[in-house]
Structures are given as structure tokens and as C-alpha cells.
């Protein structure tokens, strides 16, 4: 009889410990859910807010200005529709979209350091023409192209545009295009004066992957862009 009593007591003790363990586990699970869920919601709301704010901060018309903590105060000086401009180099067709003249003042320390690294001096502001374009390979061969790497301003000043690569602009340092393909949202910056009226861009050569073709290389051309 004592043996059955001891066995019953042992089973009862195990049941009590198991129940306590489940209660503790449920409590911990609820506590973790309580701690993580608000953080995830907060993060999601923060991203949504940032996207909403980003969508509002665009330069649509002359005189528009915004503050970018990474660069400074950004102001639109001029904007021009240049969709009538096209450049054809062999199988490559470049369709231009628009050109904006933009000035950045109240430069952030990091952006000023980047300007000094690329252009020297001690800049107080930076004005540039932002030229948007898209490319199309109209042929049946794969081609490569390296964008616009030289410009001449209205007063005849020639400059190298390779700084676009370090600024992260999608003006291709080297790009391969498959046959009958398109690439949108290309962009090149050209440092200019605020009242600049035009710039001349020199496109790089277009090469075919098959170098046995007679038109393996087509030399780059120049185009004038009104600002």
C-alpha cells in the first residue's frame, strides 16, 4: 500500500512540475511576442514614413528646394525637356529625357570632402547639369559601351566626367547590352555655372562582342544638350 502511495505522490509531483514548466514557457513566449511585435511594427512604420517623406521631396519646378542630410540644400535652377534629342552610334541608340541644373549649398562635411577629393579647392557650393537618358541596343549582336566621359561647357571648358563613377551615378563605366535590349534611368552629371545654356557631350565608342565583324567598333559621337 505504501508503495502505491509513493508512486501516486511521484506522479502528482511530475504533473505539478510539468504544469509549472508550461506556464513559464507560455509566459516567456508571450513576453517575447510583446517585446518583438511592437519593434517590428515600429520599424515598418518608420520605413513607410521615410518612403512617404521621400516621395514628397522632389524637385519638380524651378525654385524648388529641399534639404538632404547627406549632401546639403538642393535647389533646382532650371529644367528642360530634351526628349527630342537622340544619338545613334552603330547599334546603340541613346534617347535623352530631360536636363536639370541643380545647385547644392550648405554642404555636409562628407559631401564637401568628396567634392574636394574629386575637384580640389575649397567649395562652398556645387552646381551641375543632371542629364537623364536611356539606351537601346537595336541590333542582333551583344555590344559594350562606356557612357559619356568628356564634356565641354559653353565657354569651351573641357572636363573629364569619370567622377560620376565615384558619385554613384548610373553613367556606365562599362556596360554590356544583349541584343535588342533596353536600359532606362541612366544619368550623367556635368559641373556647370548656374546660368549655363548648353553643354557638349562626347559618347564613348561602341564595341561588338564579336570582333570579327567589320563594324566591330563604331566611334563615339558628340551631341549638344541645351539646358
XYZ file of N, CA and C in Angstrom:
681
model
N 0.832 -1.201 0.000
C 0.000 0.000 0.000
C 0.863 1.246 0.000
N 1.921 1.194 0.858
C 2.834 2.344 0.910
C 3.473 2.564 -0.460
N 3.796 1.443 -1.142
C 4.432 1.545 -2.466
C 3.533 2.282 -3.430
N 2.202 2.000 -3.415
C 1.274 2.684 -4.323
C 1.111 4.153 -3.942
N 1.183 4.401 -2.643
C 1.079 5.801 -2.192
C 2.262 6.628 -2.653
N 3.451 6.052 -2.551
C 4.661 6.756 -3.010
C 4.601 6.987 -4.509
N 4.150 5.975 -5.262
C 4.054 6.101 -6.721
C 3.053 7.189 -7.114
N 1.910 7.218 -6.425
C 0.901 8.243 -6.707
C 1.442 9.645 -6.430
N 2.181 9.757 -5.328
C 2.767 11.068 -4.975
C 3.790 11.513 -6.031
N 4.613 10.569 -6.508
C 5.628 10.898 -7.535
C 4.968 11.369 -8.823
N 3.877 10.676 -9.215
C 3.157 11.083 -10.434
C 2.532 12.459 -10.273
N 1.998 12.711 -9.107
C 1.389 14.021 -8.843
C 2.423 15.131 -8.903
N 3.615 14.855 -8.361
C 4.705 15.851 -8.373
C 5.150 16.145 -9.794
N 5.266 15.115 -10.623
C 5.651 15.310 -12.037
C 4.621 16.155 -12.756
N 3.337 15.900 -12.498
C 2.259 16.664 -13.142
C 2.347 18.146 -12.765
N 2.616 18.392 -11.465
C 2.716 19.789 -10.996
C 3.893 20.494 -11.656
N 5.065 19.814 -11.744
C 6.263 20.420 -12.346
C 6.050 20.685 -13.819
N 5.378 19.747 -14.509
C 5.107 19.928 -15.945
C 4.200 21.114 -16.180
N 3.186 21.231 -15.356
C 2.255 22.351 -15.473
C 2.962 23.672 -15.246
N 3.844 23.710 -14.266
C 4.619 24.948 -13.986
C 5.516 25.287 -15.159
N 6.132 24.232 -15.733
C 7.025 24.480 -16.866
C 6.288 25.053 -18.043
N 5.109 24.515 -18.371
C 4.310 25.019 -19.477
C 3.861 26.439 -19.224
N 3.491 26.695 -17.964
C 3.061 28.061 -17.612
C 4.182 29.042 -17.810
N 5.414 28.645 -17.369
C 6.582 29.521 -17.526
C 6.906 29.723 -18.984
N 6.839 28.618 -19.796
C 7.145 28.717 -21.221
C 6.163 29.622 -21.930
N 4.850 29.483 -21.593
C 3.835 30.336 -22.206
C 4.056 31.779 -21.848
N 4.438 32.017 -20.599
C 4.684 33.397 -20.150
C 5.855 33.992 -20.895
N 6.955 33.201 -21.065
C 8.129 33.695 -21.786
C 7.789 33.975 -23.234
N 6.996 33.063 -23.849
C 6.614 33.246 -25.245
C 5.812 34.520 -25.429
N 4.863 34.762 -24.498
C 4.055 35.971 -24.576
C 4.904 37.207 -24.364
N 5.888 37.097 -23.462
C 6.763 38.240 -23.183
C 7.600 38.574 -24.411
N 8.122 37.509 -25.093
C 8.906 37.733 -26.306
C 8.051 38.345 -27.395
N 6.817 37.841 -27.528
C 5.921 38.388 -28.546
C 5.627 39.846 -28.248
N 5.447 40.133 -26.975
C 5.182 41.505 -26.556
C 6.362 42.412 -26.877
N 7.589 41.873 -26.709
C 8.788 42.684 -26.929
C 9.108 42.865 -28.403
N 8.886 41.855 -29.258
C 9.316 41.923 -30.661
C 8.268 42.550 -31.569
N 7.019 42.269 -31.338
C 5.978 42.750 -32.242
C 5.957 44.265 -32.367
N 5.981 45.019 -31.257
C 5.984 46.480 -31.383
C 7.210 46.985 -32.121
N 8.370 46.329 -31.911
C 9.604 46.765 -32.581
C 9.470 46.597 -34.088
N 8.894 45.464 -34.518
C 8.704 45.229 -35.946
C 7.712 46.227 -36.521
N 6.642 46.472 -35.789
C 5.655 47.444 -36.258
C 6.262 48.824 -36.360
N 7.075 49.159 -35.369
C 7.716 50.473 -35.360
C 8.643 50.611 -36.548
N 9.414 49.528 -36.803
C 10.328 49.556 -37.949
C 9.562 49.718 -39.246
N 8.460 48.980 -39.397
C 7.660 49.074 -40.616
C 7.088 50.459 -40.785
N 6.580 51.033 -39.716
C 6.024 52.382 -39.783
C 7.084 53.396 -40.130
N 8.290 53.183 -39.567
C 9.396 54.108 -39.845
C 9.760 54.085 -41.317
N 9.826 52.856 -41.908
C 10.159 52.742 -43.329
C 9.087 53.388 -44.187
N 7.815 53.152 -43.833
C 6.729 53.740 -44.596
C 6.781 55.259 -44.550
N 7.053 55.779 -43.344
C 7.142 57.236 -43.185
C 8.278 57.795 -44.015
N 9.428 57.081 -44.000
C 10.575 57.549 -44.780
C 10.254 57.562 -46.264
N 9.534 56.517 -46.730
C 9.172 56.456 -48.144
C 8.203 57.574 -48.501
N 7.255 57.847 -47.577
C 6.293 58.920 -47.832
C 7.003 60.266 -47.895
N 7.944 60.471 -46.956
C 8.680 61.731 -46.950
C 9.522 61.858 -48.213
N 10.160 60.710 -48.630
C 10.992 60.740 -49.830
C 10.198 61.068 -51.064
N 8.933 60.571 -51.112
C 8.109 60.826 -52.293
C 7.714 62.293 -52.389
N 7.675 62.982 -51.246
C 7.302 64.396 -51.255
C 8.482 65.276 -51.648
N 9.697 64.817 -51.346
C 10.872 65.648 -51.538
C 11.442 65.454 -52.933
N 10.841 66.085 -53.907
C 11.329 66.022 -55.273
C 11.360 67.427 -55.854
N 12.296 67.622 -56.777
C 12.438 68.922 -57.428
C 11.633 68.904 -58.719
N 10.439 69.467 -58.677
C 9.550 69.435 -59.836
C 9.630 70.696 -60.684
N 9.769 71.855 -60.045
C 9.761 73.118 -60.801
C 10.894 74.015 -60.327
N 11.274 74.962 -61.205
C 12.386 75.870 -60.910
C 12.111 76.614 -59.607
N 13.113 76.652 -58.763
C 12.980 77.303 -57.462
C 12.719 76.330 -56.333
N 12.286 75.098 -56.650
C 12.070 74.088 -55.609
C 13.381 73.807 -54.891
N 13.284 73.592 -53.576
C 14.473 73.367 -52.769
C 14.152 72.327 -51.707
N 15.135 71.538 -51.333
C 14.971 70.553 -50.261
C 16.298 70.369 -49.549
N 16.208 69.842 -48.332
C 17.429 69.569 -47.575
C 17.707 68.078 -47.565
N 18.893 67.718 -48.008
C 19.336 66.333 -47.975
C 20.477 66.247 -46.959
N 20.306 65.514 -45.858
C 21.346 65.459 -44.831
C 22.668 64.891 -45.334
N 22.623 64.138 -46.426
C 23.854 63.549 -46.968
C 24.645 64.517 -47.838
N 23.979 65.559 -48.352
C 24.662 66.489 -49.255
C 24.539 67.937 -48.783
N 23.332 68.438 -48.612
C 23.109 69.833 -48.218
C 21.763 70.317 -48.734
N 21.676 71.617 -48.967
C 20.445 72.200 -49.503
C 20.485 72.143 -51.023
N 19.503 71.453 -51.613
C 19.480 71.194 -53.059
C 18.404 72.061 -53.701
N 18.788 72.860 -54.712
C 17.857 73.785 -55.364
C 17.873 73.578 -56.872
N 16.674 73.544 -57.468
C 16.549 73.394 -58.914
C 16.591 74.770 -59.575
N 17.611 75.020 -60.408
C 17.773 76.296 -61.102
C 17.093 76.320 -62.472
N 17.071 75.178 -63.147
C 16.496 75.118 -64.489
C 16.147 73.679 -64.821
N 15.152 73.497 -65.680
C 14.783 72.169 -66.152
C 14.324 72.290 -67.598
N 14.748 71.322 -68.438
C 14.412 71.390 -69.860
C 14.101 70.002 -70.385
N 13.024 69.904 -71.140
C 12.665 68.661 -71.819
C 13.561 68.515 -73.047
N 14.342 67.435 -73.092
C 15.243 67.222 -74.235
C 14.914 65.890 -74.914
N 13.643 65.479 -74.823
C 13.249 64.191 -75.393
C 13.324 64.168 -76.924
N 13.545 65.340 -77.525
C 13.727 65.389 -78.982
C 15.161 65.057 -79.382
N 16.045 64.902 -78.395
C 17.455 64.618 -78.673
C 17.700 63.115 -78.693
N 18.398 62.648 -79.733
C 18.767 61.249 -79.857
C 20.182 61.147 -80.409
N 20.832 60.089 -80.050
C 22.188 59.846 -80.529
C 22.278 58.385 -80.935
N 22.714 58.128 -82.176
C 22.830 56.754 -82.670
C 24.290 56.467 -83.009
N 24.830 55.429 -82.360
C 26.224 55.017 -82.587
C 26.198 53.532 -82.908
N 26.253 53.189 -84.171
C 26.125 51.790 -84.563
C 24.762 51.263 -84.155
N 24.771 50.176 -83.395
C 23.514 49.575 -82.931
C 22.991 50.233 -81.656
N 23.736 51.144 -81.087
C 23.312 51.799 -79.842
C 22.498 53.047 -80.141
N 21.323 53.135 -79.519
C 20.517 54.343 -79.625
C 20.370 54.943 -78.224
N 20.720 56.227 -78.089
C 20.592 56.933 -76.822
C 19.446 57.924 -76.948
N 18.430 57.776 -76.112
C 17.292 58.693 -76.088
C 17.385 59.552 -74.831
N 17.486 60.861 -74.993
C 17.581 61.765 -73.849
C 16.178 62.099 -73.331
N 16.085 62.400 -72.048
C 14.798 62.664 -71.415
C 14.676 64.109 -70.952
N 15.495 64.510 -69.966
C 15.473 65.896 -69.505
C 16.821 66.279 -68.933
N 17.003 67.593 -68.790
C 18.232 68.133 -68.211
C 17.855 69.118 -67.128
N 18.459 68.972 -65.958
C 18.230 69.879 -64.835
C 19.546 70.517 -64.424
N 19.492 71.807 -64.091
C 20.649 72.477 -63.491
C 20.347 72.614 -62.010
N 21.201 72.036 -61.191
C 20.963 71.923 -59.747
C 22.145 72.496 -58.980
N 21.847 73.215 -57.903
C 22.892 73.761 -57.032
C 22.733 73.197 -55.625
N 23.840 72.766 -55.031
C 23.839 72.291 -53.644
C 24.616 73.297 -52.799
N 23.982 73.840 -51.778
C 24.620 74.764 -50.831
C 24.554 74.142 -49.433
N 25.127 74.850 -48.448
C 25.168 74.321 -47.069
C 25.668 72.883 -47.078
N 26.795 72.689 -47.740
C 27.328 71.348 -47.970
C 27.578 70.608 -46.662
N 27.192 69.327 -46.628
C 27.542 68.491 -45.477
C 29.061 68.253 -45.512
N 29.628 67.944 -44.360
C 31.079 67.734 -44.289
C 31.521 66.585 -45.193
N 30.740 65.505 -45.192
C 31.113 64.340 -46.000
C 31.052 64.664 -47.491
N 30.020 65.398 -47.903
C 29.874 65.723 -49.326
C 30.952 66.715 -49.762
N 31.253 67.665 -48.887
C 32.311 68.629 -49.208
C 33.647 67.913 -49.375
N 33.908 66.942 -48.511
C 35.154 66.174 -48.617
C 35.210 65.416 -49.940
N 34.068 64.905 -50.386
C 34.024 64.183 -51.655
C 34.273 65.120 -52.831
N 33.715 66.334 -52.754
C 33.953 67.318 -53.810
C 35.426 67.716 -53.868
N 36.025 67.908 -52.708
C 37.448 68.280 -52.663
C 38.299 67.164 -53.249
N 37.948 65.918 -52.926
C 38.712 64.779 -53.442
C 38.651 64.707 -54.959
N 37.501 65.057 -55.539
C 37.335 64.947 -56.985
C 37.743 66.202 -57.744
N 37.554 67.388 -57.129
C 37.773 68.635 -57.866
C 38.802 69.564 -57.219
N 39.200 69.275 -55.986
C 40.145 70.143 -55.310
C 39.488 71.423 -54.807
N 40.321 72.372 -54.342
C 39.805 73.660 -53.879
C 39.096 73.554 -52.544
N 38.278 74.579 -52.258
C 37.516 74.615 -51.013
C 36.086 75.067 -51.348
N 35.278 74.167 -51.934
C 33.968 74.565 -52.470
C 32.980 74.989 -51.381
N 32.221 76.044 -51.681
C 31.140 76.488 -50.798
C 29.794 75.976 -51.326
N 29.758 75.668 -52.635
C 28.565 75.117 -53.251
C 28.979 74.339 -54.495
N 28.029 73.598 -55.049
C 28.319 72.779 -56.226
C 27.122 72.847 -57.164
N 27.362 73.278 -58.414
C 26.302 73.352 -59.426
C 26.630 72.391 -60.567
N 25.634 71.659 -60.991
C 25.852 70.672 -62.052
C 24.596 70.520 -62.906
N 24.801 70.081 -64.143
C 23.696 69.693 -65.025
C 23.496 68.195 -64.870
N 22.268 67.809 -64.550
C 21.911 66.398 -64.431
C 21.133 65.998 -65.678
N 21.723 65.140 -66.492
C 21.136 64.779 -67.782
C 20.694 63.318 -67.745
N 19.398 63.108 -67.946
C 18.827 61.762 -67.912
C 18.691 61.206 -69.329
N 18.972 59.934 -69.484
C 18.849 59.299 -70.796
C 18.633 57.797 -70.631
N 18.176 57.165 -71.697
C 18.046 55.713 -71.720
C 18.713 55.176 -72.977
N 19.109 53.912 -72.921
C 19.850 53.316 -74.032
C 19.103 52.109 -74.587
N 19.374 51.838 -75.862
C 18.761 50.682 -76.516
C 19.744 50.084 -77.508
N 19.901 48.772 -77.452
C 20.674 48.041 -78.453
C 19.686 47.548 -79.508
N 19.722 48.151 -80.673
C 18.750 47.828 -81.719
C 19.209 46.683 -82.614
N 20.415 46.164 -82.394
C 20.959 45.126 -83.271
C 20.814 43.726 -82.722
N 21.371 42.771 -83.458
C 21.300 41.359 -83.092
C 22.571 40.847 -82.433
N 23.523 41.768 -82.157
C 24.781 41.385 -81.514
C 24.880 42.034 -80.135
N 25.583 41.370 -79.243
C 25.851 41.956 -77.930
C 26.886 43.069 -78.087
N 26.657 44.183 -77.407
C 27.575 45.319 -77.518
C 27.996 45.771 -76.124
N 29.077 46.537 -76.092
C 29.515 47.154 -74.845
C 29.735 48.644 -75.092
N 29.507 49.428 -74.030
C 29.587 50.894 -74.131
C 29.978 51.453 -72.774
N 30.645 52.583 -72.787
C 31.139 53.165 -71.533
C 30.611 54.563 -71.265
N 29.454 54.891 -71.811
C 28.798 56.141 -71.440
C 29.455 57.402 -71.976
N 29.204 58.508 -71.258
C 29.761 59.823 -71.602
C 30.886 60.145 -70.626
N 32.060 60.393 -71.159
C 33.202 60.613 -70.273
C 33.953 61.906 -70.540
N 33.423 62.720 -71.457
C 34.015 64.036 -71.706
C 32.898 65.019 -72.012
N 33.048 66.245 -71.507
C 32.062 67.293 -71.784
C 32.785 68.603 -72.022
N 32.128 69.501 -72.763
C 32.648 70.856 -72.985
C 31.520 71.825 -72.649
N 31.802 72.792 -71.782
C 30.788 73.769 -71.383
C 30.696 74.887 -72.416
N 29.741 75.799 -72.203
C 29.502 76.871 -73.172
C 30.695 77.770 -73.404
N 31.563 77.927 -72.400
C 32.737 78.790 -72.562
C 33.956 78.023 -73.058
N 33.735 76.767 -73.502
C 34.826 75.996 -74.099
C 35.657 75.186 -73.122
N 35.239 75.140 -71.857
C 35.997 74.388 -70.860
C 35.719 72.898 -70.995
N 36.765 72.124 -71.286
C 36.611 70.678 -71.397
C 36.864 70.031 -70.045
N 36.092 68.989 -69.731
C 36.279 68.315 -68.440
C 36.041 66.823 -68.562
N 36.675 66.101 -67.658
C 36.550 64.658 -67.563
C 35.340 64.328 -66.679
N 34.507 63.396 -67.106
C 33.291 63.060 -66.366
C 33.420 61.754 -65.578
N 34.635 61.244 -65.424
C 34.806 59.983 -64.712
C 34.417 60.086 -63.238
N 34.334 61.309 -62.701
C 33.926 61.475 -61.301
C 32.519 60.921 -61.071
N 31.716 60.787 -62.138
C 30.366 60.239 -61.998
C 30.387 58.853 -61.360
N 31.439 58.097 -61.629
C 31.548 56.742 -61.081
C 31.674 56.794 -59.560
N 32.534 57.670 -59.037
C 32.710 57.754 -57.588
C 31.486 58.357 -56.902
N 30.692 59.151 -57.631
C 29.467 59.720 -57.073
C 28.302 58.725 -57.154
N 28.523 57.601 -57.810
C 27.493 56.567 -57.884
C 26.423 56.827 -58.924
N 26.701 57.688 -59.901
C 25.704 57.968 -60.940
C 25.693 56.848 -61.984
N 24.508 56.480 -62.488
C 24.418 55.391 -63.474
C 24.791 55.835 -64.882
N 25.964 56.443 -65.015
C 26.551 56.714 -66.328
C 27.589 55.621 -66.517
N 27.347 54.635 -67.335
C 28.120 53.393 -67.271
C 29.618 53.571 -67.498
N 30.404 53.038 -66.558
C 31.846 52.978 -66.762
C 32.143 51.884 -67.782
N 31.301 50.852 -67.785
C 31.367 49.799 -68.789
C 30.089 48.991 -68.666
N 29.393 48.818 -69.758
C 28.133 48.096 -69.713
C 27.999 47.217 -70.943
N 27.549 45.976 -70.713
C 27.270 45.050 -71.808
C 25.771 45.023 -72.022
N 25.350 45.143 -73.283
C 23.938 45.092 -73.622
C 23.670 43.926 -74.557
N 22.727 43.101 -74.178
C 22.338 41.989 -75.035
C 21.609 42.512 -76.268
N 21.474 41.674 -77.259
C 20.801 42.107 -78.495
C 19.357 42.512 -78.200
N 18.910 43.541 -78.909
C 17.523 44.013 -78.803
C 17.084 44.189 -77.349
N 17.871 44.960 -76.600
C 17.575 45.199 -75.182
C 17.612 46.689 -74.879
N 17.012 47.063 -73.729
C 16.949 48.466 -73.317
C 17.395 48.610 -71.869
N 17.938 49.773 -71.550
C 18.278 50.115 -70.165
C 17.802 51.538 -69.912
N 16.923 51.698 -68.920
C 16.387 53.016 -68.576
C 17.166 53.628 -67.415
N 16.818 54.870 -67.093
C 17.303 55.553 -65.893
C 18.821 55.721 -65.831
N 19.433 56.044 -66.972
C 20.844 56.420 -66.970
C 20.956 57.912 -66.679
N 22.075 58.317 -66.126
C 22.239 59.711 -65.724
C 23.713 60.112 -65.752
N 23.992 61.338 -66.202
C 25.350 61.864 -66.150
C 25.304 63.293 -65.603
N 26.285 63.615 -64.754
C 26.416 64.968 -64.208
C 27.558 65.698 -64.912
N 27.326 66.980 -65.162
C 28.366 67.839 -65.735
C 28.446 69.105 -64.878
N 29.575 69.388 -64.230
C 29.699 70.632 -63.462
C 29.547 71.839 -64.393
N 28.669 72.784 -64.031
C 28.390 73.954 -64.871
C 28.188 75.190 -63.988
N 28.045 76.349 -64.653
C 27.644 77.564 -63.965
C 26.112 77.584 -63.861
N 25.596 78.379 -62.935
C 24.146 78.409 -62.720
C 23.382 78.866 -63.967
N 24.002 79.754 -64.758
C 23.322 80.286 -65.942
C 23.776 79.595 -67.227
N 24.370 78.390 -67.102
C 24.848 77.653 -68.284
C 23.677 77.369 -69.228
N 23.893 77.595 -70.522
C 22.833 77.403 -71.515
C 22.934 76.079 -72.270
N 24.130 75.531 -72.351
C 24.293 74.276 -73.095
C 25.622 73.618 -72.736
N 25.700 72.327 -72.995
C 26.959 71.587 -72.864
C 27.064 70.637 -74.049
N 28.295 70.277 -74.387
C 28.533 69.267 -75.417
C 29.045 68.007 -74.742
N 28.419 66.872 -75.080
C 28.827 65.589 -74.522
C 29.465 64.732 -75.597
N 30.530 64.025 -75.236
C 31.173 63.085 -76.170
C 30.922 61.665 -75.671
N 30.229 60.873 -76.487
C 29.943 59.485 -76.132
C 31.140 58.604 -76.450
N 31.325 57.570 -75.653
C 32.409 56.627 -75.886
C 32.089 55.718 -77.076
N 33.098 54.983 -77.535
C 32.925 54.068 -78.657
C 32.004 52.905 -78.293
N 31.354 52.346 -79.289
C 30.513 51.160 -79.108
C 31.224 49.967 -79.738
N 31.354 48.885 -78.953
C 32.069 47.697 -79.408
C 31.136 46.500 -79.472
N 31.331 45.671 -80.485
C 30.600 44.408 -80.561
C 31.442 43.309 -79.928
N 30.754 42.359 -79.285
C 31.488 41.253 -78.667
C 32.252 40.444 -79.724
N 31.647 40.283 -80.879
C 32.285 39.536 -81.971
C 33.212 40.487 -82.729
N 34.503 40.418 -82.412
C 35.443 41.356 -83.031
C 35.829 40.978 -84.457
N 35.205 39.917 -84.983
C 35.464 39.567 -86.380
C 34.526 40.343 -87.316
N 33.525 41.005 -86.753
C 32.587 41.776 -87.578
C 33.284 43.023 -88.108
N 32.923 43.422 -89.330
C 33.564 44.584 -89.949
C 33.224 45.873 -89.196
N 32.037 45.893 -88.543
C 31.665 47.067 -87.759
C 31.828 46.774 -86.265
N 32.904 46.037 -85.958
C 33.196 45.674 -84.568
C 33.268 46.904 -83.673
N 33.839 47.991 -84.177
C 33.945 49.218 -83.399
C 33.286 50.366 -84.179
N 32.442 51.119 -83.493
C 31.860 52.331 -84.060
C 32.250 53.470 -83.132
N 32.936 54.457 -83.666
C 33.500 55.517 -82.822
C 32.417 56.433 -82.266
N 32.643 56.846 -81.047
C 31.699 57.693 -80.341
C 31.457 59.034 -81.026
N 30.305 59.621 -80.739
C 29.919 60.888 -81.354
C 29.667 61.950 -80.296
N 29.572 63.174 -80.771
C 29.333 64.312 -79.892
C 27.900 64.829 -80.085
N 27.310 65.341 -79.003
C 25.982 65.915 -79.089
C 25.890 67.137 -78.180
N 25.169 68.151 -78.645
C 24.961 69.348 -77.838
C 23.632 69.241 -77.090
N 23.678 69.512 -75.796
C 22.492 69.431 -74.949
C 22.165 70.837 -74.425
N 20.976 71.326 -74.740
C 20.527 72.623 -74.223
C 20.044 72.456 -72.795
N 20.360 73.450 -71.965
C 19.987 73.398 -70.561
C 18.920 74.438 -70.224
